[in-house]
mmCIF file of C-alpha atoms and ligand atoms in Angstrom:
data_model
loop_
_atom_site.group_PDB
_atom_site.id
_atom_site.type_symbol
_atom_site.label_atom_id
_atom_site.label_comp_id
_atom_site.label_asym_id
_atom_site.label_seq_id
_atom_site.Cartn_x
_atom_site.Cartn_y
_atom_site.Cartn_z
ATOM 1 C CA MET A 1 -15.568 26.917 2.978
ATOM 2 C CA ALA A 2 -15.895 22.925 1.511
ATOM 3 C CA GLN A 3 -19.823 23.371 1.061
ATOM 4 C CA VAL A 4 -18.944 25.908 -1.816
ATOM 5 C CA LEU A 5 -18.426 22.450 -3.754
ATOM 6 C CA LYS A 6 -22.088 21.832 -3.891
ATOM 7 C CA GLY A 7 -21.972 24.307 -6.421
ATOM 8 C CA ILE A 8 -19.331 22.960 -8.973
ATOM 9 C CA ASP A 9 -19.564 19.893 -11.069
ATOM 10 C CA TRP A 10 -16.515 17.388 -11.428
ATOM 11 C CA GLU A 11 -15.784 18.564 -15.042
ATOM 12 C CA THR A 12 -15.618 22.032 -13.934
ATOM 13 C CA PHE A 13 -13.924 21.466 -10.762
ATOM 14 C CA GLN A 14 -11.057 19.760 -13.029
ATOM 15 C CA GLN A 15 -10.911 22.745 -15.163
ATOM 16 C CA LEU A 16 -9.320 24.985 -12.496
ATOM 17 C CA ARG A 17 -5.980 25.215 -11.796
ATOM 18 C CA GLY A 18 -4.344 24.102 -8.704
ATOM 19 C CA SER A 19 -4.324 27.521 -7.211
ATOM 20 C CA GLU A 20 -7.769 27.972 -7.631
ATOM 21 C CA LYS A 21 -9.020 24.448 -6.704
ATOM 22 C CA LYS A 22 -7.194 25.526 -3.094
ATOM 23 C CA GLU A 23 -10.385 26.749 -1.479
ATOM 24 C CA TYR A 24 -12.043 23.451 -1.699
ATOM 25 C CA PHE A 25 -9.419 21.636 0.281
ATOM 26 C CA THR A 26 -9.749 24.316 2.824
ATOM 27 C CA ARG A 27 -12.385 24.528 5.673
ATOM 28 C CA ASP A 28 -12.877 27.467 7.972
ATOM 29 C CA GLU A 29 -9.987 29.080 6.729
ATOM 30 C CA GLY A 30 -7.733 25.946 7.482
ATOM 31 C CA ILE A 31 -6.275 22.994 5.616
ATOM 32 C CA PHE A 32 -8.557 20.390 5.251
ATOM 33 C CA HIS A 33 -7.533 17.861 2.416
ATOM 34 C CA ILE A 34 -3.695 17.573 1.442
ATOM 35 C CA ILE A 35 -3.946 16.922 -2.307
ATOM 36 C CA MET A 36 -1.644 18.879 -4.301
ATOM 37 C CA SER A 37 1.522 21.212 -3.451
ATOM 38 C CA GLN A 38 -0.309 24.247 -5.264
ATOM 39 C CA GLN A 39 -2.394 24.655 -2.428
ATOM 40 C CA PHE A 40 0.741 25.640 -0.029
ATOM 41 C CA ASP A 41 1.534 29.440 0.383
ATOM 42 C CA ARG A 42 4.579 30.585 2.245
ATOM 43 C CA LYS A 43 2.780 31.515 5.434
ATOM 44 C CA LEU A 44 1.518 27.647 5.661
ATOM 45 C CA LEU A 45 4.530 26.063 4.612
ATOM 46 C CA ASP A 46 6.448 28.508 7.362
ATOM 47 C CA GLU A 47 3.820 27.327 9.939
ATOM 48 C CA ILE A 48 4.132 23.834 9.233
ATOM 49 C CA CYS A 49 8.113 23.765 9.767
ATOM 50 C CA GLU A 50 7.813 25.576 12.854
ATOM 51 C CA LEU A 51 4.714 23.408 14.355
ATOM 52 C CA THR A 52 7.025 20.151 12.992
ATOM 53 C CA THR A 53 10.262 21.450 15.190
ATOM 54 C CA LYS A 54 7.671 22.399 18.366
ATOM 55 C CA ILE A 55 6.313 18.472 17.953
ATOM 56 C CA ARG A 56 9.646 17.249 18.078
ATOM 57 C CA GLY A 57 10.741 19.152 21.073
ATOM 58 C CA ILE A 58 7.752 18.293 22.980
ATOM 59 C CA SER A 59 8.184 14.764 22.120
ATOM 60 C CA LYS A 60 11.513 14.013 23.999
ATOM 61 C CA GLY A 61 9.723 13.852 27.131
ATOM 62 C CA ASN A 62 7.498 11.373 28.701
ATOM 63 C CA LYS A 63 4.733 14.369 29.636
ATOM 64 C CA GLY A 64 5.084 15.856 26.166
ATOM 65 C CA VAL A 65 4.248 12.273 24.488
ATOM 66 C CA ALA A 66 1.322 11.805 26.867
ATOM 67 C CA PHE A 67 0.672 15.052 25.763
ATOM 68 C CA LEU A 68 0.507 14.584 22.325
ATOM 69 C CA GLN A 69 -1.226 11.247 22.362
ATOM 70 C CA SER A 70 -4.093 12.796 24.205
ATOM 71 C CA LEU A 71 -4.659 15.059 21.166
ATOM 72 C CA LEU A 72 -6.615 12.703 19.105
ATOM 73 C CA GLN A 73 -7.253 10.308 20.974
ATOM 74 C CA GLY A 74 -10.440 8.244 20.003
ATOM 75 C CA LYS A 75 -10.214 9.421 16.499
ATOM 76 C CA ARG A 76 -9.633 6.873 13.536
ATOM 77 C CA ALA A 77 -7.334 7.053 10.185
ATOM 78 C CA MET A 78 -7.394 4.555 7.378
ATOM 79 C CA LEU A 79 -4.286 3.676 5.077
ATOM 80 C CA TYR A 80 -5.377 2.801 1.578
ATOM 81 C CA PHE A 81 -2.254 2.206 -0.019
ATOM 82 C CA VAL A 82 -2.966 0.205 -3.182
ATOM 83 C CA GLN A 83 0.962 0.752 -4.413
ATOM 84 C CA PRO A 84 3.795 -0.338 -2.793
ATOM 85 C CA SER A 85 4.937 1.592 0.177
ATOM 86 C CA THR A 86 7.513 1.369 2.832
ATOM 87 C CA ARG A 87 8.103 5.059 4.466
ATOM 88 C CA THR A 88 5.302 6.652 3.350
ATOM 89 C CA PHE A 89 3.311 3.745 4.818
ATOM 90 C CA LEU A 90 5.245 3.113 7.968
ATOM 91 C CA SER A 91 5.634 7.220 8.837
ATOM 92 C CA PHE A 92 1.963 7.958 8.460
ATOM 93 C CA MET A 93 0.699 5.070 10.704
ATOM 94 C CA ALA A 94 3.624 6.421 13.302
ATOM 95 C CA ALA A 95 2.616 9.559 13.077
ATOM 96 C CA CYS A 96 -1.201 8.774 13.850
ATOM 97 C CA GLN A 97 0.192 6.745 17.002
ATOM 98 C CA VAL A 98 1.906 9.862 18.244
ATOM 99 C CA LEU A 99 -0.913 11.762 18.079
ATOM 100 C CA GLY A 100 -3.087 8.824 19.564
ATOM 101 C CA MET A 101 -5.140 7.619 16.769
ATOM 102 C CA GLN A 102 -5.925 4.277 15.869
ATOM 103 C CA CYS A 103 -5.508 3.072 12.475
ATOM 104 C CA SER A 104 -6.664 0.377 9.939
ATOM 105 C CA GLU A 105 -5.442 -0.705 6.356
ATOM 106 C CA VAL A 106 -6.140 -1.749 3.038
ATOM 107 C CA ARG A 107 -3.140 -2.438 0.890
ATOM 108 C CA ASP A 108 -4.547 -5.103 -1.310
ATOM 109 C CA THR A 109 -7.881 -4.712 -3.322
ATOM 110 C CA THR A 110 -8.139 -8.391 -3.644
ATOM 111 C CA THR A 111 -9.211 -8.830 -0.238
ATOM 112 C CA SER A 112 -12.050 -6.162 -0.607
ATOM 113 C CA SER A 113 -15.100 -5.727 -2.399
ATOM 114 C CA GLU A 114 -13.756 -4.113 -5.260
ATOM 115 C CA MET A 115 -13.268 -7.778 -6.268
ATOM 116 C CA LYS A 116 -16.909 -8.551 -6.871
ATOM 117 C CA GLY A 117 -17.065 -5.387 -8.526
ATOM 118 C CA GLU A 118 -17.152 -2.354 -6.137
ATOM 119 C CA SER A 119 -16.451 0.916 -7.812
ATOM 120 C CA GLN A 120 -13.152 2.257 -6.257
ATOM 121 C CA GLU A 121 -15.321 5.466 -5.074
ATOM 122 C CA ASP A 122 -17.967 3.333 -3.739
ATOM 123 C CA THR A 123 -15.027 1.465 -1.851
ATOM 124 C CA VAL A 124 -13.347 4.584 -0.050
ATOM 125 C CA ARG A 125 -16.696 6.271 0.488
ATOM 126 C CA THR A 126 -17.658 2.949 2.776
ATOM 127 C CA PHE A 127 -14.412 3.025 4.325
ATOM 128 C CA SER A 128 -14.735 7.064 4.862
ATOM 129 C CA SER A 129 -18.013 5.667 6.986
ATOM 130 C CA TYR A 130 -15.903 3.969 9.739
ATOM 131 C CA VAL A 131 -12.760 6.729 9.848
ATOM 132 C CA ASP A 132 -12.088 10.467 10.876
ATOM 133 C CA LEU A 133 -9.274 10.612 8.194
ATOM 134 C CA ILE A 134 -8.279 8.649 4.739
ATOM 135 C CA VAL A 135 -4.759 8.606 4.000
ATOM 136 C CA MET A 136 -3.964 7.072 0.279
ATOM 137 C CA ARG A 137 -1.714 6.240 -2.358
ATOM 138 C CA HIS A 138 -3.013 5.094 -5.753
ATOM 139 C CA PRO A 139 -1.645 4.652 -9.091
ATOM 140 C CA GLN A 140 -3.878 6.907 -10.923
ATOM 141 C CA ALA A 141 -2.951 10.587 -10.860
ATOM 142 C CA GLY A 142 -6.050 12.873 -9.855
ATOM 143 C CA PHE A 143 -7.853 9.884 -7.723
ATOM 144 C CA ALA A 144 -7.093 11.187 -4.272
ATOM 145 C CA GLU A 145 -8.628 14.420 -5.865
ATOM 146 C CA ARG A 146 -11.770 12.604 -6.811
ATOM 147 C CA ILE A 147 -12.265 11.086 -3.800
ATOM 148 C CA ALA A 148 -11.783 14.391 -1.873
ATOM 149 C CA PHE A 149 -14.383 16.069 -4.293
ATOM 150 C CA LEU A 150 -17.055 13.301 -3.622
ATOM 151 C CA LEU A 151 -16.550 13.301 0.137
ATOM 152 C CA ASN A 152 -16.947 17.257 0.270
ATOM 153 C CA GLN A 153 -20.387 16.418 -1.182
ATOM 154 C CA THR A 154 -21.545 14.222 1.721
ATOM 155 C CA ARG A 155 -22.836 14.858 4.834
ATOM 156 C CA ARG A 156 -19.534 13.456 6.583
ATOM 157 C CA PRO A 157 -16.795 14.794 4.934
ATOM 158 C CA VAL A 158 -13.722 13.368 5.865
ATOM 159 C CA PRO A 159 -10.228 14.499 5.314
ATOM 160 C CA VAL A 160 -8.097 13.086 2.262
ATOM 161 C CA ILE A 161 -4.463 12.927 2.477
ATOM 162 C CA ASN A 162 -2.796 12.079 -1.093
ATOM 163 C CA ALA A 163 0.191 9.879 -0.158
ATOM 164 C CA GLY A 164 1.302 9.415 -3.870
ATOM 165 C CA SER A 165 -0.863 9.764 -6.878
ATOM 166 C CA GLY A 166 0.834 8.070 -9.696
ATOM 167 C CA LYS A 167 3.081 9.889 -11.850
ATOM 168 C CA ASP A 168 1.739 13.318 -10.631
ATOM 169 C CA GLN A 169 2.543 14.043 -7.060
ATOM 170 C CA HIS A 170 3.569 13.326 -3.638
ATOM 171 C CA PRO A 171 2.700 16.318 -1.293
ATOM 172 C CA SER A 172 3.509 15.090 1.991
ATOM 173 C CA GLN A 173 7.363 13.904 0.609
ATOM 174 C CA ALA A 174 7.479 17.522 -0.754
ATOM 175 C CA LEU A 175 6.942 19.019 2.549
ATOM 176 C CA LEU A 176 9.149 16.665 4.235
ATOM 177 C CA ASP A 177 11.519 17.993 1.684
ATOM 178 C CA ILE A 178 10.966 21.452 2.280
ATOM 179 C CA TYR A 179 11.706 20.907 6.324
ATOM 180 C CA THR A 180 14.525 19.559 5.565
ATOM 181 C CA LEU A 181 15.819 22.076 3.604
ATOM 182 C CA HIS A 182 14.802 24.521 5.975
ATOM 183 C CA ARG A 183 16.463 23.281 8.687
ATOM 184 C CA SER A 184 19.624 22.557 6.915
ATOM 185 C CA PHE A 185 19.933 26.169 5.520
ATOM 186 C CA GLU A 186 18.331 27.578 8.852
ATOM 187 C CA ASN A 187 21.928 29.195 9.633
ATOM 188 C CA TYR A 188 22.805 30.439 5.759
ATOM 189 C CA GLY A 189 19.651 32.473 4.987
ATOM 190 C CA GLY A 190 17.098 29.670 4.373
ATOM 191 C CA ILE A 191 15.765 28.131 1.601
ATOM 192 C CA ASP A 192 15.547 31.569 -0.100
ATOM 193 C CA GLY A 193 17.980 32.157 -3.105
ATOM 194 C CA LYS A 194 19.234 28.173 -3.064
ATOM 195 C CA ARG A 195 20.312 26.228 -5.933
ATOM 196 C CA ILE A 196 18.786 22.780 -6.072
ATOM 197 C CA ALA A 197 19.457 20.220 -8.570
ATOM 198 C CA PHE A 198 16.742 17.559 -9.456
ATOM 199 C CA VAL A 199 18.576 14.504 -10.581
ATOM 200 C CA GLY A 200 17.136 11.382 -12.890
ATOM 201 C CA ASP A 201 13.759 10.204 -13.750
ATOM 202 C CA LEU A 202 12.291 13.623 -13.752
ATOM 203 C CA LYS A 203 9.551 12.685 -16.067
ATOM 204 C CA ARG A 204 7.674 10.095 -13.986
ATOM 205 C CA GLY A 205 8.965 10.995 -10.309
ATOM 206 C CA ARG A 206 6.127 12.719 -8.409
ATOM 207 C CA THR A 207 8.472 13.355 -5.579
ATOM 208 C CA VAL A 208 10.226 15.917 -7.837
ATOM 209 C CA ARG A 209 7.209 17.205 -9.107
ATOM 210 C CA SER A 210 5.667 17.993 -6.128
ATOM 211 C CA LEU A 211 8.819 19.845 -4.556
ATOM 212 C CA ALA A 212 9.238 22.009 -7.639
ATOM 213 C CA TYR A 213 5.864 23.361 -7.047
ATOM 214 C CA LEU A 214 6.512 24.167 -3.828
ATOM 215 C CA LEU A 215 9.689 25.599 -4.287
ATOM 216 C CA ARG A 216 7.854 29.032 -6.240
ATOM 217 C CA ASN A 217 7.424 29.717 -2.562
ATOM 218 C CA TYR A 218 10.667 30.957 -2.107
ATOM 219 C CA ALA A 219 12.691 34.119 -3.348
ATOM 220 C CA ASP A 220 15.565 33.831 -6.091
ATOM 221 C CA VAL A 221 15.654 29.812 -5.844
ATOM 222 C CA LYS A 222 17.462 28.329 -9.187
ATOM 223 C CA ILE A 223 16.792 24.654 -10.343
ATOM 224 C CA TYR A 224 18.689 22.694 -12.334
ATOM 225 C CA PHE A 225 16.753 19.993 -13.979
ATOM 226 C CA VAL A 226 19.374 17.275 -14.568
ATOM 227 C CA ALA A 227 18.209 14.077 -16.909
ATOM 228 C CA PRO A 228 18.384 11.966 -19.773
ATOM 229 C CA LYS A 229 16.844 13.622 -22.772
ATOM 230 C CA GLU A 230 14.081 10.803 -22.645
ATOM 231 C CA LEU A 231 12.855 11.488 -18.866
ATOM 232 C CA GLN A 232 13.474 15.113 -18.837
ATOM 233 C CA MET A 233 10.534 17.196 -16.671
ATOM 234 C CA GLY A 234 7.138 17.372 -17.992
ATOM 235 C CA GLU A 235 6.053 20.356 -20.307
ATOM 236 C CA ASP A 236 3.169 21.499 -17.885
ATOM 237 C CA LEU A 237 5.705 21.993 -14.679
ATOM 238 C CA LYS A 238 7.877 23.873 -16.830
ATOM 239 C CA GLU A 239 5.210 26.199 -17.848
ATOM 240 C CA TYR A 240 4.070 26.648 -14.520
ATOM 241 C CA LEU A 241 7.479 27.530 -13.029
ATOM 242 C CA GLN A 242 7.610 30.116 -15.877
ATOM 243 C CA GLU A 243 4.487 31.684 -15.066
ATOM 244 C CA GLN A 244 5.527 32.044 -11.226
ATOM 245 C CA SER A 245 9.438 33.246 -12.487
ATOM 246 C CA VAL A 246 11.226 30.312 -11.150
ATOM 247 C CA GLU A 247 14.373 30.153 -12.567
ATOM 248 C CA PHE A 248 15.244 26.742 -14.463
ATOM 249 C CA GLU A 249 17.631 25.222 -16.375
ATOM 250 C CA GLU A 250 17.727 21.723 -18.123
ATOM 251 C CA ARG A 251 21.035 20.182 -18.054
ATOM 252 C CA GLY A 252 22.333 16.624 -19.187
ATOM 253 C CA ASN A 253 25.900 16.564 -17.154
ATOM 254 C CA LEU A 254 25.551 15.886 -13.258
ATOM 255 C CA LYS A 255 29.450 16.330 -12.733
ATOM 256 C CA GLU A 256 29.099 19.806 -14.126
ATOM 257 C CA VAL A 257 26.325 20.637 -12.228
ATOM 258 C CA ILE A 258 27.276 19.534 -8.454
ATOM 259 C CA PRO A 259 29.748 22.094 -7.751
ATOM 260 C CA LYS A 260 26.862 24.918 -8.524
ATOM 261 C CA VAL A 261 24.564 23.792 -6.077
ATOM 262 C CA ASP A 262 23.042 23.777 -2.450
ATOM 263 C CA ALA A 263 21.109 20.872 -2.809
ATOM 264 C CA VAL A 264 21.221 17.653 -5.015
ATOM 265 C CA TYR A 265 18.216 15.907 -5.065
ATOM 266 C CA MET A 266 18.675 12.313 -6.358
ATOM 267 C CA THR A 267 15.951 9.956 -7.784
ATOM 268 C CA ARG A 268 15.710 6.472 -8.849
ATOM 269 C CA ILE A 269 14.356 5.274 -12.379
ATOM 270 C CA GLN A 270 10.517 5.039 -12.056
ATOM 271 C CA ASP A 271 10.758 1.532 -14.299
ATOM 272 C CA GLU A 272 7.259 0.546 -12.955
ATOM 273 C CA TYR A 273 5.740 3.087 -14.921
ATOM 274 C CA ASP A 274 6.961 1.861 -18.243
ATOM 275 C CA GLU A 275 5.033 1.000 -21.094
ATOM 276 C CA ALA A 276 7.400 -1.097 -23.238
ATOM 277 C CA GLY A 277 10.590 -1.636 -21.152
ATOM 278 C CA GLU A 278 11.617 1.610 -22.327
ATOM 279 C CA SER A 279 14.103 2.114 -19.295
ATOM 280 C CA LYS A 280 16.523 -0.612 -20.296
ATOM 281 C CA ARG A 281 17.273 1.491 -23.537
ATOM 282 C CA ILE A 282 18.448 4.641 -20.984
ATOM 283 C CA ASP A 283 21.870 4.579 -19.748
ATOM 284 C CA TYR A 284 20.929 6.092 -16.314
ATOM 285 C CA SER A 285 24.422 5.434 -14.997
ATOM 286 C CA ALA A 286 25.412 8.997 -15.937
ATOM 287 C CA TYR A 287 22.842 10.021 -13.436
ATOM 288 C CA TYR A 288 24.657 8.318 -10.475
ATOM 289 C CA PHE A 289 26.087 10.296 -7.694
ATOM 290 C CA LYS A 290 29.679 8.847 -8.048
ATOM 291 C CA LYS A 291 31.901 9.248 -4.931
ATOM 292 C CA GLU A 292 34.289 11.232 -6.380
ATOM 293 C CA TYR A 293 31.951 14.030 -6.518
ATOM 294 C CA LEU A 294 32.016 14.209 -3.028
ATOM 295 C CA LYS A 295 35.137 16.358 -3.763
ATOM 296 C CA ILE A 296 33.439 18.911 -6.221
ATOM 297 C CA LEU A 297 30.202 19.111 -3.931
ATOM 298 C CA PRO A 298 30.396 23.018 -1.826
ATOM 299 C CA PRO A 299 31.010 21.972 1.957
ATOM 300 C CA ASN A 300 27.652 23.682 2.921
ATOM 301 C CA ALA A 301 25.444 21.436 0.281
ATOM 302 C CA ILE A 302 23.507 18.544 0.878
ATOM 303 C CA ILE A 303 22.730 15.698 -0.884
ATOM 304 C CA MET A 304 18.725 14.311 -0.905
ATOM 305 C CA HIS A 305 17.056 11.402 -2.052
ATOM 306 C CA PRO A 306 13.312 10.211 -1.276
ATOM 307 C CA LEU A 307 14.326 6.849 -1.465
ATOM 308 C CA PRO A 308 13.861 3.639 -2.061
ATOM 309 C CA ARG A 309 17.553 4.153 -3.548
ATOM 310 C CA ARG A 310 18.999 1.832 -6.182
ATOM 311 C CA ALA A 311 22.822 2.093 -7.394
ATOM 312 C CA GLU A 312 21.993 6.128 -8.319
ATOM 313 C CA LEU A 313 23.166 6.482 -4.769
ATOM 314 C CA PRO A 314 25.943 4.219 -3.256
ATOM 315 C CA PRO A 315 25.688 3.629 0.252
ATOM 316 C CA GLU A 316 29.540 4.462 0.741
ATOM 317 C CA ILE A 317 28.646 8.299 0.765
ATOM 318 C CA ASP A 318 25.995 7.756 3.734
ATOM 319 C CA GLN A 319 29.192 8.500 6.300
ATOM 320 C CA ASP A 320 29.525 11.966 4.402
ATOM 321 C CA LYS A 321 27.820 14.746 6.460
ATOM 322 C CA ARG A 322 26.007 16.043 3.633
ATOM 323 C CA ALA A 323 24.263 13.037 2.968
ATOM 324 C CA ILE A 324 21.055 13.599 4.885
ATOM 325 C CA TYR A 325 18.607 11.474 3.322
ATOM 326 C CA TRP A 326 18.293 9.426 6.421
ATOM 327 C CA ARG A 327 17.353 12.558 8.408
ATOM 328 C CA GLN A 328 14.576 13.166 5.698
ATOM 329 C CA VAL A 329 13.165 10.043 6.676
ATOM 330 C CA ARG A 330 13.095 10.650 10.096
ATOM 331 C CA ASN A 331 11.633 14.191 9.303
ATOM 332 C CA GLY A 332 9.106 12.637 7.346
ATOM 333 C CA MET A 333 7.427 11.160 10.369
ATOM 334 C CA TRP A 334 7.253 14.518 12.287
ATOM 335 C CA VAL A 335 6.069 16.723 9.611
ATOM 336 C CA ARG A 336 3.016 13.806 8.941
ATOM 337 C CA VAL A 337 2.240 14.540 12.518
ATOM 338 C CA SER A 338 2.450 18.221 11.854
ATOM 339 C CA LEU A 339 0.029 18.216 9.088
ATOM 340 C CA ILE A 340 -2.559 15.724 10.750
ATOM 341 C CA ALA A 341 -2.578 17.964 13.835
ATOM 342 C CA GLN A 342 -3.395 20.786 11.522
ATOM 343 C CA ILE A 343 -5.873 19.107 9.766
ATOM 344 C CA PHE A 344 -7.863 18.396 13.228
ATOM 345 C CA ARG A 345 -6.874 21.930 14.517
ATOM 346 C CA LYS A 346 -4.406 20.822 17.052
ATOM 347 C CA ASP A 347 -2.036 23.447 16.360
ATOM 348 C CA LYS A 348 -3.107 26.030 18.868
ATOM 349 C CA ASP A 349 -2.737 23.187 21.620
ATOM 350 C CA ILE A 350 0.701 22.402 20.290
ATOM 351 C CA LYS A 351 1.989 25.616 20.612
ATOM 352 C CA ASP A 352 0.585 26.716 23.573
ATOM 353 C CA TYR A 353 2.127 23.786 25.270
HETATM 354 C C1 NCD B 411 9.036 7.598 -3.537
HETATM 355 C C2 NCD B 411 7.687 7.464 -4.099
HETATM 356 O O1 NCD B 411 6.646 6.780 -3.600
HETATM 357 O O2 NCD B 411 7.468 8.275 -5.065
HETATM 358 N N1 NCD B 411 8.986 7.025 -2.158
HETATM 359 C C3 NCD B 411 8.754 7.779 -1.234
HETATM 360 O O3 NCD B 411 7.647 7.781 -0.995
HETATM 361 N N2 NCD B 411 9.780 8.222 -0.504
HETATM 362 C C4 NCD B 411 9.693 7.833 -4.506
HETATM 363 C C5 NCD B 411 10.062 6.541 -5.222
HETATM 364 O O4 NCD B 411 9.039 5.633 -4.762
HETATM 365 O O5 NCD B 411 10.978 6.443 -6.145
#
């Protein structure tokens, strides 16, 4: 499928809708690049969840660990992370290791030839020559997409995983969030029909955007966007949800929403994207999950956070059984194992194990 790209230029490609770009991120009917949430459908999401659970089971025994490590032995990954990262970086590295891959990393462009004036595109093209997979985090929205587009036109396209693209998207985080929701509601009818509140800096939080895109794949989901006016969800995403008939409501008051939901997804203020210190003028404390809210949160509801957290999520609530953000962290590694295994078409071997 990827060769279809030869017939399209970058400008035309950019005009396409996310769902139309999907085929360019696909090869031989399977997933190849992971760039944006719009490329995932329900079937693929269910497959990812199932494969992840299977991998977790296999990894419990020594034989299983050795089997997983044999799957991608001899393959190499490049982790190109030019924005700060703890969890995403380490979990991708661990995921590669689970599958027996070797990793190299670029985290600081001042040590690469970009300092000598080499373009970012040439830099990535260079290291694509040494590896079989590129995982990248970049401050520029659309950069991972551009690299996937460029590599598709080369003789040796290498899969690209977007591990965070500016304020825009973070699809692997959204997939681990889906897996966490799926596991949490397994005995309560699944994700279908659930009410989910996204809280905080929704304008600049890429994890919320990517997860909201994915939720269109589930029936009768209702979303509450709870944020100060200045940080409410972008129009583009709201239009998308409208088109997809996903019900959502914008709210300003967190306390009022908590009793109504099955999941609360907290986020920190993304002040690294401030242009002129505007975050300081916002009273973000109204969007903190206060300990007293535990009393009004429904008994089967869950509290999520992509982390890192600040004061919006006090450590005193970590002990509550509904607080599952540390489980999200752990799930993140297994979902990433599953994604890499799918990209390299090892899902069948895993299912047959
Ligand atoms: C998030 C990110 O980088 O977007 N972190 C993560 O990957 N878990 C959230 C954040 O930085 O606030």
